[in-house]
C-alpha positions as a LaTeX table, in Angstrom:
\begin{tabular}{lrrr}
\hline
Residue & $x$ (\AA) & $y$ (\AA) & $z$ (\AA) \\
\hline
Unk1 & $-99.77$ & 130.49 & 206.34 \\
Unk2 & $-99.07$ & 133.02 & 203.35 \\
Unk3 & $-100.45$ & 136.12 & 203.37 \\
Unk4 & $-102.45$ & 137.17 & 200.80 \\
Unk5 & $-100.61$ & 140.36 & 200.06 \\
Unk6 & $-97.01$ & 137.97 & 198.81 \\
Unk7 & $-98.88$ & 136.15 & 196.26 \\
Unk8 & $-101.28$ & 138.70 & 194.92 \\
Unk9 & $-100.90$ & 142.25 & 193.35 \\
Unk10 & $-104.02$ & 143.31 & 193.40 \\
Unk11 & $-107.45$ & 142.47 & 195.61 \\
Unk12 & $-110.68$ & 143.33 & 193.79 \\
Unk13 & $-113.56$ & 143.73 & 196.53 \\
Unk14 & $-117.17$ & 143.78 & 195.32 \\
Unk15 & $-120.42$ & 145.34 & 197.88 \\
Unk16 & $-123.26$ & 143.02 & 196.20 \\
Unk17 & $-126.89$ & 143.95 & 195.92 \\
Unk18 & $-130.19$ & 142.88 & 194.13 \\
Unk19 & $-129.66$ & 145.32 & 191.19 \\
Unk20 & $-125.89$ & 146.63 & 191.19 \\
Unk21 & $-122.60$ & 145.64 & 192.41 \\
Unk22 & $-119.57$ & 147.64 & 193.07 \\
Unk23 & $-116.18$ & 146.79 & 192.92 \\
Unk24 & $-112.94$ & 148.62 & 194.39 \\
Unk25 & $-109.44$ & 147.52 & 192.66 \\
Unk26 & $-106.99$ & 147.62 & 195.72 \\
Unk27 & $-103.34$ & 147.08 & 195.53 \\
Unk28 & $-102.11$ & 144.16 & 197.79 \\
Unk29 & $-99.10$ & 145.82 & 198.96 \\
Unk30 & $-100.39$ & 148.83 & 200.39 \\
Unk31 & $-104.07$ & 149.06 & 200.70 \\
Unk32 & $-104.39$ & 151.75 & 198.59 \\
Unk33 & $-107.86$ & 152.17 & 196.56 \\
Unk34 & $-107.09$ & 152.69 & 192.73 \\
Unk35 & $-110.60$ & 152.37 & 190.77 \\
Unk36 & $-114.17$ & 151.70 & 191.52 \\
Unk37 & $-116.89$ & 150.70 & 189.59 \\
Unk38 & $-120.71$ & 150.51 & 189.59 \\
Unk39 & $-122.26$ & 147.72 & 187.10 \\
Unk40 & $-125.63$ & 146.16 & 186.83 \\
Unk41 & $-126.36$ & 142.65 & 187.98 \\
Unk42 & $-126.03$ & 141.19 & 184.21 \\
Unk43 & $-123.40$ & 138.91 & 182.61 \\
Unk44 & $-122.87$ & 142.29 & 180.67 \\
Unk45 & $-122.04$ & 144.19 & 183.80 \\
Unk46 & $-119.97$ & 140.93 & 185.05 \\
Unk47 & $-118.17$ & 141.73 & 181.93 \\
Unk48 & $-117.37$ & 144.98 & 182.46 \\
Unk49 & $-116.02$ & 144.22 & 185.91 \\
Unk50 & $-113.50$ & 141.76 & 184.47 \\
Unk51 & $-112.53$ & 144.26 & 182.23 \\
Unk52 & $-111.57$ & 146.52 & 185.00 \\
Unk53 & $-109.42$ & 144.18 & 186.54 \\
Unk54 & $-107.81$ & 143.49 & 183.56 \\
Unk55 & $-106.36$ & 146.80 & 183.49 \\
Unk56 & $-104.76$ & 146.42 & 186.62 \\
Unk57 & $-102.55$ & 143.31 & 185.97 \\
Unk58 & $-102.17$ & 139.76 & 187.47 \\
Unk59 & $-101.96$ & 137.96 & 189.51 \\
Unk60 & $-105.67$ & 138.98 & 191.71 \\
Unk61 & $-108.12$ & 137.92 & 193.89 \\
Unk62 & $-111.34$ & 138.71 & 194.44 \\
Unk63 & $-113.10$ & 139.24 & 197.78 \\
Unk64 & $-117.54$ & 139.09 & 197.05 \\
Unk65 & $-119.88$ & 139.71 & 199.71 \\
Unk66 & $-122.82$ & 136.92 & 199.86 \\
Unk67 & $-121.69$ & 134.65 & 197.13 \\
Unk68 & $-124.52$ & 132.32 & 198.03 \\
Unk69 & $-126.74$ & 135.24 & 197.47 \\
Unk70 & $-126.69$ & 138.46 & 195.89 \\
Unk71 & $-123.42$ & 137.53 & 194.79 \\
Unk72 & $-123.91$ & 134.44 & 193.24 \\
Unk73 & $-124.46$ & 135.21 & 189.49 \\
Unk74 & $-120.84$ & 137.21 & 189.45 \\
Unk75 & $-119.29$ & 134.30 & 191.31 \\
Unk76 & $-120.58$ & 131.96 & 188.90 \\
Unk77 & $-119.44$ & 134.43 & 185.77 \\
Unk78 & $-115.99$ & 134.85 & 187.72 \\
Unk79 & $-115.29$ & 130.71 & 188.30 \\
Unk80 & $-116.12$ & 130.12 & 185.00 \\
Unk81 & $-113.53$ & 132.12 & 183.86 \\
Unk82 & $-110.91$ & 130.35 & 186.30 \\
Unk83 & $-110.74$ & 133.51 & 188.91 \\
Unk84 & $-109.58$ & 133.03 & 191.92 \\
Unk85 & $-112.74$ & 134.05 & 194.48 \\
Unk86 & $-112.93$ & 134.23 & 198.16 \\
Unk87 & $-116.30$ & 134.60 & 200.17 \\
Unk88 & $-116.87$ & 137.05 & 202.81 \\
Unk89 & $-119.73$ & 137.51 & 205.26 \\
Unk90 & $-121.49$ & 140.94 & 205.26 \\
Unk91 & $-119.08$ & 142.49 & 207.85 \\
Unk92 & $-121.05$ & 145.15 & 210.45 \\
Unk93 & $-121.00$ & 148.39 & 208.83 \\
Unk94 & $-119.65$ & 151.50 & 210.86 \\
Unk95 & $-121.24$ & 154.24 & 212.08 \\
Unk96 & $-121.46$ & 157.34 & 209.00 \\
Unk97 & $-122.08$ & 160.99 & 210.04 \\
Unk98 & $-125.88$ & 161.61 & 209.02 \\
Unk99 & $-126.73$ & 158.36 & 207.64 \\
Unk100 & $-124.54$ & 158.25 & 204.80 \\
Unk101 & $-123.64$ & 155.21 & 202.55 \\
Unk102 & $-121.33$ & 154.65 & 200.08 \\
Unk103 & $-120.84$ & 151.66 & 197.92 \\
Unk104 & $-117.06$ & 152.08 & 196.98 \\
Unk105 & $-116.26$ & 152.47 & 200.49 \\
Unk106 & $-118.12$ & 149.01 & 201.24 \\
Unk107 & $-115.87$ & 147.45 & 198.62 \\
Unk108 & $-112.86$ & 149.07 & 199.22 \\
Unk109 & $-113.55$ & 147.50 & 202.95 \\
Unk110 & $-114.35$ & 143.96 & 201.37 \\
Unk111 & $-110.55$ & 144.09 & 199.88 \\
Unk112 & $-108.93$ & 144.90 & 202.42 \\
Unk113 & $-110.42$ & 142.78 & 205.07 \\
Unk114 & $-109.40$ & 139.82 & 202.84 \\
Unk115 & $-106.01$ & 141.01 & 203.12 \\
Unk116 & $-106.01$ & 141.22 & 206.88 \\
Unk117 & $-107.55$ & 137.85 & 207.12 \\
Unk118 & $-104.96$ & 134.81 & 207.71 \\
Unk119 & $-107.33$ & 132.18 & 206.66 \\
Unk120 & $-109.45$ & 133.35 & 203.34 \\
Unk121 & $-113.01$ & 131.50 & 203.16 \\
Unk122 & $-114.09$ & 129.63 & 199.69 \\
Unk123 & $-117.32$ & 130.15 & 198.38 \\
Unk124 & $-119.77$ & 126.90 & 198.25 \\
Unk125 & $-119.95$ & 124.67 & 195.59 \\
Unk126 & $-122.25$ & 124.45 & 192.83 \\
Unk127 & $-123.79$ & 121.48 & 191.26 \\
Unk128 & $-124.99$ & 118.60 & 193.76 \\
Unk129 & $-124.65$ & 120.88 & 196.58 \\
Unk130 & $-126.74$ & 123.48 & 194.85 \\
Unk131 & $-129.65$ & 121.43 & 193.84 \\
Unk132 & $-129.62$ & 119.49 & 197.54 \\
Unk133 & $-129.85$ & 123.38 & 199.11 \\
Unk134 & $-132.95$ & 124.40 & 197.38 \\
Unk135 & $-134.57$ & 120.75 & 197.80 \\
Unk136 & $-133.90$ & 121.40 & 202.11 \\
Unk137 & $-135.64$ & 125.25 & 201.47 \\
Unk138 & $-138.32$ & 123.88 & 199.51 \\
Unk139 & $-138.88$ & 121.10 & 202.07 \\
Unk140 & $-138.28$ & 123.18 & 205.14 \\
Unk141 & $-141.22$ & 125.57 & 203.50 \\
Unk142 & $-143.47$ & 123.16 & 202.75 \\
Unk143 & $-142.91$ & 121.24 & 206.44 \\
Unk144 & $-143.51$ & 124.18 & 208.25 \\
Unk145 & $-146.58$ & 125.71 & 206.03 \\
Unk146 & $-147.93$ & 122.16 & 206.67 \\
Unk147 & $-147.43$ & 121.98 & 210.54 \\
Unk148 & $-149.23$ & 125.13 & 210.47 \\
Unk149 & $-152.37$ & 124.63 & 208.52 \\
Unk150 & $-152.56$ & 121.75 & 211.38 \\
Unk151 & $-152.35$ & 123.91 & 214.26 \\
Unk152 & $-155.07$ & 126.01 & 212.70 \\
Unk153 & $-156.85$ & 122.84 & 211.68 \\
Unk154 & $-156.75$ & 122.10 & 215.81 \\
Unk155 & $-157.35$ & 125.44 & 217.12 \\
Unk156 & $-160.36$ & 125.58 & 215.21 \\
Unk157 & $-162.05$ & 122.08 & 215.87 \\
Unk158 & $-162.04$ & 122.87 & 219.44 \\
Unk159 & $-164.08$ & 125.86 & 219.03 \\
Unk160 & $-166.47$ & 124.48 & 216.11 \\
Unk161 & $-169.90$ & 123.75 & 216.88 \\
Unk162 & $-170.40$ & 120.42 & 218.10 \\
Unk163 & $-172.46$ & 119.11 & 214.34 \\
Unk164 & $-168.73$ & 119.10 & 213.50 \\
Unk165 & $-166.32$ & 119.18 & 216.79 \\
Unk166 & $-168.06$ & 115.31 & 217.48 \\
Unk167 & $-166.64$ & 114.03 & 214.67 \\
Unk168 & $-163.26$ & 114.44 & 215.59 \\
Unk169 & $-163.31$ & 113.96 & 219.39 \\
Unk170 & $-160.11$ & 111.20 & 220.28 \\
Unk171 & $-158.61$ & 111.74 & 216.77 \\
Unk172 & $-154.92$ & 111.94 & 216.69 \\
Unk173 & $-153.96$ & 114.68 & 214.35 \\
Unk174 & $-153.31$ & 112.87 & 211.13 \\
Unk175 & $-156.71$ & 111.27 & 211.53 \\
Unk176 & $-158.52$ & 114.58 & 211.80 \\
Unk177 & $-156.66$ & 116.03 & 208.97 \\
Unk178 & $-158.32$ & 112.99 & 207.08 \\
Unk179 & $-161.39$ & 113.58 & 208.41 \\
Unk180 & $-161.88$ & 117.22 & 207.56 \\
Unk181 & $-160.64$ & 116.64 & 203.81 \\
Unk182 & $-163.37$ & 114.76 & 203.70 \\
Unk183 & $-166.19$ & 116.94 & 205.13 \\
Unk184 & $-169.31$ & 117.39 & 202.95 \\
Unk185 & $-171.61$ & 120.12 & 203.18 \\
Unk186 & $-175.15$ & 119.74 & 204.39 \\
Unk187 & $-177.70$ & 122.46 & 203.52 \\
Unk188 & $-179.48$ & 122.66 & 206.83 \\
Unk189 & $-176.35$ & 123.66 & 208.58 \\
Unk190 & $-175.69$ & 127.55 & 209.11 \\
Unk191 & $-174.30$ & 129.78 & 207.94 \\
Unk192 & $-171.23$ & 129.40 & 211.35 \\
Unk193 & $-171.32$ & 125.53 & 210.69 \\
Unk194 & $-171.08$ & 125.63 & 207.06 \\
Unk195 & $-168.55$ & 128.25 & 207.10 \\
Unk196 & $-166.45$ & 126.46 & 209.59 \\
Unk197 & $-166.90$ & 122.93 & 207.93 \\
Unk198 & $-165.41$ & 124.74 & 204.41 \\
Unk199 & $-162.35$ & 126.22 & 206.22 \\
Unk200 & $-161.93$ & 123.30 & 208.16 \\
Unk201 & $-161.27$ & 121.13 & 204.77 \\
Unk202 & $-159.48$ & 123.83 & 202.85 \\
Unk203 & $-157.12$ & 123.67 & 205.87 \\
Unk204 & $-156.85$ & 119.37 & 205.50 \\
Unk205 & $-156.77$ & 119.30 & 201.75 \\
Unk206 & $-153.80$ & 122.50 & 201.92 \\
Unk207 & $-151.86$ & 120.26 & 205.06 \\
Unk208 & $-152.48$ & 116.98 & 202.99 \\
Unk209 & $-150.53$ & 118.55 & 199.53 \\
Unk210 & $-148.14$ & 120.37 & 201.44 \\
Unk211 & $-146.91$ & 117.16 & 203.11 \\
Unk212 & $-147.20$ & 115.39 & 199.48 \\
Unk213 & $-144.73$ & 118.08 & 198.38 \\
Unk214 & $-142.34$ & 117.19 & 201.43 \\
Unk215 & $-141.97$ & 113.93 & 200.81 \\
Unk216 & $-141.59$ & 114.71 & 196.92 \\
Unk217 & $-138.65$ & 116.77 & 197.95 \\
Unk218 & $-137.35$ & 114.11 & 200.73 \\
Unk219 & $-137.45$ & 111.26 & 197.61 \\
Unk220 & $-135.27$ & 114.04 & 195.25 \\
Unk221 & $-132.90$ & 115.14 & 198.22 \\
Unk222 & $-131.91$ & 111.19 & 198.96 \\
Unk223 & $-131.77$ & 110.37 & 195.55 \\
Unk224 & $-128.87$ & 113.36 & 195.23 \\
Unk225 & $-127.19$ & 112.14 & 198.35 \\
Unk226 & $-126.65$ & 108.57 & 196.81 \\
Unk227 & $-125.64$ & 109.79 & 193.72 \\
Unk228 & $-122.83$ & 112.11 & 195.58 \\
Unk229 & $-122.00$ & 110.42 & 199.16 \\
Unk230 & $-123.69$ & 107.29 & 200.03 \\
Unk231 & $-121.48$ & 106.97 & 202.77 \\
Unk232 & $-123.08$ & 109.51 & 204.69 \\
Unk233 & $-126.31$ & 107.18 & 204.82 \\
Unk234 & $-124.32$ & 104.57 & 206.20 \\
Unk235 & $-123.36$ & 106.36 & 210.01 \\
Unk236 & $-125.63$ & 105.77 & 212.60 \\
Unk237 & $-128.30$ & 108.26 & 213.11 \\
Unk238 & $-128.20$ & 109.77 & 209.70 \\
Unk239 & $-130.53$ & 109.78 & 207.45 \\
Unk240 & $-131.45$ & 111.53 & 204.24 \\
Unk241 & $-132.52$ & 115.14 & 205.53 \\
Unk242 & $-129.39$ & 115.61 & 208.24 \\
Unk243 & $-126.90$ & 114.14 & 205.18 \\
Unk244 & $-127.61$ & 116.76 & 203.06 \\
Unk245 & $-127.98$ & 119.41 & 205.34 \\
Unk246 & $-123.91$ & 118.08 & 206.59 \\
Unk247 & $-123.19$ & 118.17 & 202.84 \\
Unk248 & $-124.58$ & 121.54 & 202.35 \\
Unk249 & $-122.68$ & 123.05 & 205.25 \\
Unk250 & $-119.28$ & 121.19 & 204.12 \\
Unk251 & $-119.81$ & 121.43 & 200.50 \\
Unk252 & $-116.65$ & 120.27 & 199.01 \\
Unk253 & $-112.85$ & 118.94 & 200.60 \\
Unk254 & $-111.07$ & 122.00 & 201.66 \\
Unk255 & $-113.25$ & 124.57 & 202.70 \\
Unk256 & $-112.98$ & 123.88 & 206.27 \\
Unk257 & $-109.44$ & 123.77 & 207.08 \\
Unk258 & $-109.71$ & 121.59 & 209.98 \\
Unk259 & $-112.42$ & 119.84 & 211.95 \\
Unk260 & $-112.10$ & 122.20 & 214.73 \\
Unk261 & $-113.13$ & 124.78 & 212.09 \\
Unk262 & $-115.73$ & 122.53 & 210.91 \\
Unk263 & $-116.93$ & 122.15 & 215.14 \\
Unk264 & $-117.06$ & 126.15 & 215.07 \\
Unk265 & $-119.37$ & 126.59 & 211.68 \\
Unk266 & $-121.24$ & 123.78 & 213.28 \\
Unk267 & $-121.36$ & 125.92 & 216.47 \\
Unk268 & $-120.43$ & 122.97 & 218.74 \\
Unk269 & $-117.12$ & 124.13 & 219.47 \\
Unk270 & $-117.03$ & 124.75 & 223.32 \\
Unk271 & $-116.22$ & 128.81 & 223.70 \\
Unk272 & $-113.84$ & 129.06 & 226.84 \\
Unk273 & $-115.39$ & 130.88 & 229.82 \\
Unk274 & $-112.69$ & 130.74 & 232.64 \\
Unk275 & $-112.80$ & 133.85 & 235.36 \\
Unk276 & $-109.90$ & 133.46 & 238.00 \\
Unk277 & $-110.20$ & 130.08 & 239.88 \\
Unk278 & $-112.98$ & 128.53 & 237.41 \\
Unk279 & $-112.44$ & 127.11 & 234.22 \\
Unk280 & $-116.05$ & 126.35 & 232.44 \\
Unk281 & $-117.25$ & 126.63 & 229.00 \\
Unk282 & $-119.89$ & 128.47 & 227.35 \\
Unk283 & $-122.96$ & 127.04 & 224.74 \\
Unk284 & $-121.81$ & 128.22 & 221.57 \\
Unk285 & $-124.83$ & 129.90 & 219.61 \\
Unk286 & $-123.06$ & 131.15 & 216.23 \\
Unk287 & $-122.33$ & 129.10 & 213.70 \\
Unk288 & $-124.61$ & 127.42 & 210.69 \\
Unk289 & $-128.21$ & 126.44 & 213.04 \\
Unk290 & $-128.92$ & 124.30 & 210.73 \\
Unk291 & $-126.13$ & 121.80 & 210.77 \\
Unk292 & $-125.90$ & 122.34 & 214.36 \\
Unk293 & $-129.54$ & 120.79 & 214.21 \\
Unk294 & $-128.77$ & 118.21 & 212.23 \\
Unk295 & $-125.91$ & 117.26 & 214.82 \\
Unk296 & $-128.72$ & 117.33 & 217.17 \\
Unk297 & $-130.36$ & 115.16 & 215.37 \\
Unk298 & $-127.91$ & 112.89 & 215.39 \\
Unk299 & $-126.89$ & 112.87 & 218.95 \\
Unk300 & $-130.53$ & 112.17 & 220.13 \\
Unk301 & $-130.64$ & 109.02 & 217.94 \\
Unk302 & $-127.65$ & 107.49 & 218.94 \\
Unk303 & $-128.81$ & 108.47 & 222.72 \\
Unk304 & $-131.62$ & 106.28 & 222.46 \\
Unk305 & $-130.96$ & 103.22 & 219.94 \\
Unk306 & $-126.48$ & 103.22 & 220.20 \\
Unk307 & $-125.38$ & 101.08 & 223.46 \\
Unk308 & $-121.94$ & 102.31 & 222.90 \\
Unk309 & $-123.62$ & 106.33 & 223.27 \\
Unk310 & $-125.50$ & 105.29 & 226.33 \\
Unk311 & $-122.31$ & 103.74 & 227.76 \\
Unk312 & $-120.47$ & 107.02 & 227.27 \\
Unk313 & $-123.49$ & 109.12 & 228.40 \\
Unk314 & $-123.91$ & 106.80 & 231.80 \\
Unk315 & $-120.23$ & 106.81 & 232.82 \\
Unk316 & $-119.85$ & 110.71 & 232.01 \\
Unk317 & $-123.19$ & 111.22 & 234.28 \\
Unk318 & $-121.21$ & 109.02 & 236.72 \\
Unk319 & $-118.36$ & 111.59 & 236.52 \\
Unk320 & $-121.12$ & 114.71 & 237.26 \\
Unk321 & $-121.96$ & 115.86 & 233.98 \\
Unk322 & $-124.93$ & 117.08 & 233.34 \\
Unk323 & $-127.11$ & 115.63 & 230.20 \\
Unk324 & $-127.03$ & 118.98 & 228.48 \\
Unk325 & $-123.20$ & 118.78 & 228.72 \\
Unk326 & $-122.91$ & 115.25 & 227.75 \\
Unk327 & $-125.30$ & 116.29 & 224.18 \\
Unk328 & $-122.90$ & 119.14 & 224.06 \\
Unk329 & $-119.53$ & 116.47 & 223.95 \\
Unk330 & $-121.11$ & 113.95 & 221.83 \\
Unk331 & $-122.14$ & 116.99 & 218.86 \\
Unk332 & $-118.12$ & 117.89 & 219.05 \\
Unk333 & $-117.59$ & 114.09 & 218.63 \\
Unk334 & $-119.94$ & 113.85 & 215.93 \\
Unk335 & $-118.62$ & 116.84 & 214.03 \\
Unk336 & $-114.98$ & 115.39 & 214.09 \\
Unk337 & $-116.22$ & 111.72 & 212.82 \\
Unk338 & $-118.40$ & 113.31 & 209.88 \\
Unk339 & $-115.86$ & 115.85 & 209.12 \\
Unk340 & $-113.08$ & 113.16 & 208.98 \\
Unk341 & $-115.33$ & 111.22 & 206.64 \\
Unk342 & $-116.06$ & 113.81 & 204.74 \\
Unk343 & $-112.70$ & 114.65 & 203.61 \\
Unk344 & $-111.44$ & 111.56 & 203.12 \\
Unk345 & $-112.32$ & 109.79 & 199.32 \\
Unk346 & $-114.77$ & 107.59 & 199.05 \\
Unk347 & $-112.84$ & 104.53 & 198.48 \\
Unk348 & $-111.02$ & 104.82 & 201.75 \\
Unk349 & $-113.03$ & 103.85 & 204.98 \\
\hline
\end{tabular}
């Protein structure tokens, strides 16, 4: 590997937030802080922090806080302009005497970090990987705002009067939730039953669009899969949802060096946990939770309909494994295959 201070003569780090960013120009060779600057959060203040790089030569990097975030307008001004940008996570900041904060500091830290990093990481991709990101927010939303205007749909049916509470005794819940859409008021009811019947269908009619929405956004985010890897589709357990929640983790060849890496962002990568005479591993809970559900996902599918996964998951339980540790070897199998796949072009199996 080659260090980022032999290729580079200067490392501009930026501290990103809602409203301003500040960037620290800091010289490769010897970590030495040479300008800051405070801009706005416009392409006018992306300007101006080009500008100040300018002044301090070629060839740079720069190291951005949150690119997928606050972060992601100056990335997008920066790659547009062919600069070379690395991604770094909010590091913990250290203790200050009274309290006190200081932006250039922060990105004066952000450089040189990058230079004491062997491996740099590269922001995400735009584009496909973009639009299938907010398609999985919206859809996650509107899901989970769904599953609960059921719960309260449920909650309350048990405690409505009975005028109401016997027409949904033995209903599963996607029959109640068409039952109280349809509730009509009767004007002999009072004023508890007729206030309880309203809420009740506000509650069906909010669960029924909210789900209409979901599958709106399921329809877009398979359509953008297709159109960018089909393959994906095509392995066993995966369907639309976990594709593009693999894609959005992986986003484009390259970013993970190698599939172990990819295992550890996935969080599946066994952590070692050996003390004197026993060698064990520990559950890994860093990592992106999302793809590590969507590996999940994938390993309880293939644990029910794949013969060739039972197989495996019989003879390792033969060999004193226990099921959690057998789900725990088949998501570090799983990341390998999709990783391999992932990297390799389209036209090659």
């Amino acid at each position: 590997m080659t260090m980022l201070a032999e290729r580079v003569e200067i490392v501009i780090g930026v501290d990103t937030h809602k409203h301003t960013h500040t960037a620290a120009v800091v010289t490769a060779a010897t970590g030495a802080a040479v300008e800051d600057l405070t801009v706005s959060t416009d392409p006018s203040g992306y300007q101006l922090l080009v500008d100040l790089a300018d002044r301090h030569g070629q060839p740079r990097l720069w190291a951005i806080e949150g690119t997928g975030g606050y972060g992601a307008g100056l990335t997008r001004h920066l790659r547009s302009l062919d600069e070379e940008v690395i991604e770094l996570d909010r590091p913990e900041r250290p203790a200050r005497r009274h309290g006190a904060k200081s932006d250039p500091l922060d990105a004066v830290r952000a450089a040189r970090e990058a230079l004491a990093r062997p491996r740099l990481a590269q922001p995400r991709a735009e584009g496909t990987r973009s639009a299938l990101s907010v398609r999985l927010t919206a859809r996650r939303s509107a899901t989970g705002a769904a599953t609960d205007a059921q719960r309260q749909l449920n909650a309350l049916v048990v405690a409505a009067p009975e005028t109401l509470r016997s027409r949904f005794r033995g209903q599963r819940t996607s029959e109640l939730v068409a039952t109280a859409a349809r509730l009509r008021l009767n004007p002999q009811w009072d004023p508890e039953t007729t206030s309880t019947a309203i809420v009740l269908r506000c509650l069906a009619r909010r669960s029924q669009h909210l789900t209409a929405e979901a599958d709106d956004h399921e329809r877009a985010i398979r359509q953008l899969v297709v159109s960018w890897r089909p393959d994906l589709l095509e392995v066993f357990g995966v369907g639309p949802i976990v594709a593009a929640t693999v894609l959005c983790a992986w986003s484009h060849p390259g970013r993970c060096h190698s599939e172990a890496a990819f295992a550890m962002l996935a969080g599946v990568a066994p952590i070692p946990a050996s003390s004197g005479q026993t060698t064990r591993h520990r559950l890994n809970r860093s990592g992106d939770r999302q793809l590590n559900r969507a590996l999940h996902t994938i390993t309880l599918n293939r644990l029910r309909y794949d013969d060739t996964t039972r197989a495996y998951a019989q003879r390792r339980r033969a060999e004193g494994k226990t099921d959690r540790e057998i789900r725990r070897c088949l998501k570090r199998y799983i990341a390998r295959q999709l990783f391999r796949q992932l990297e390799s072009p389209l036209d090659q199996p």
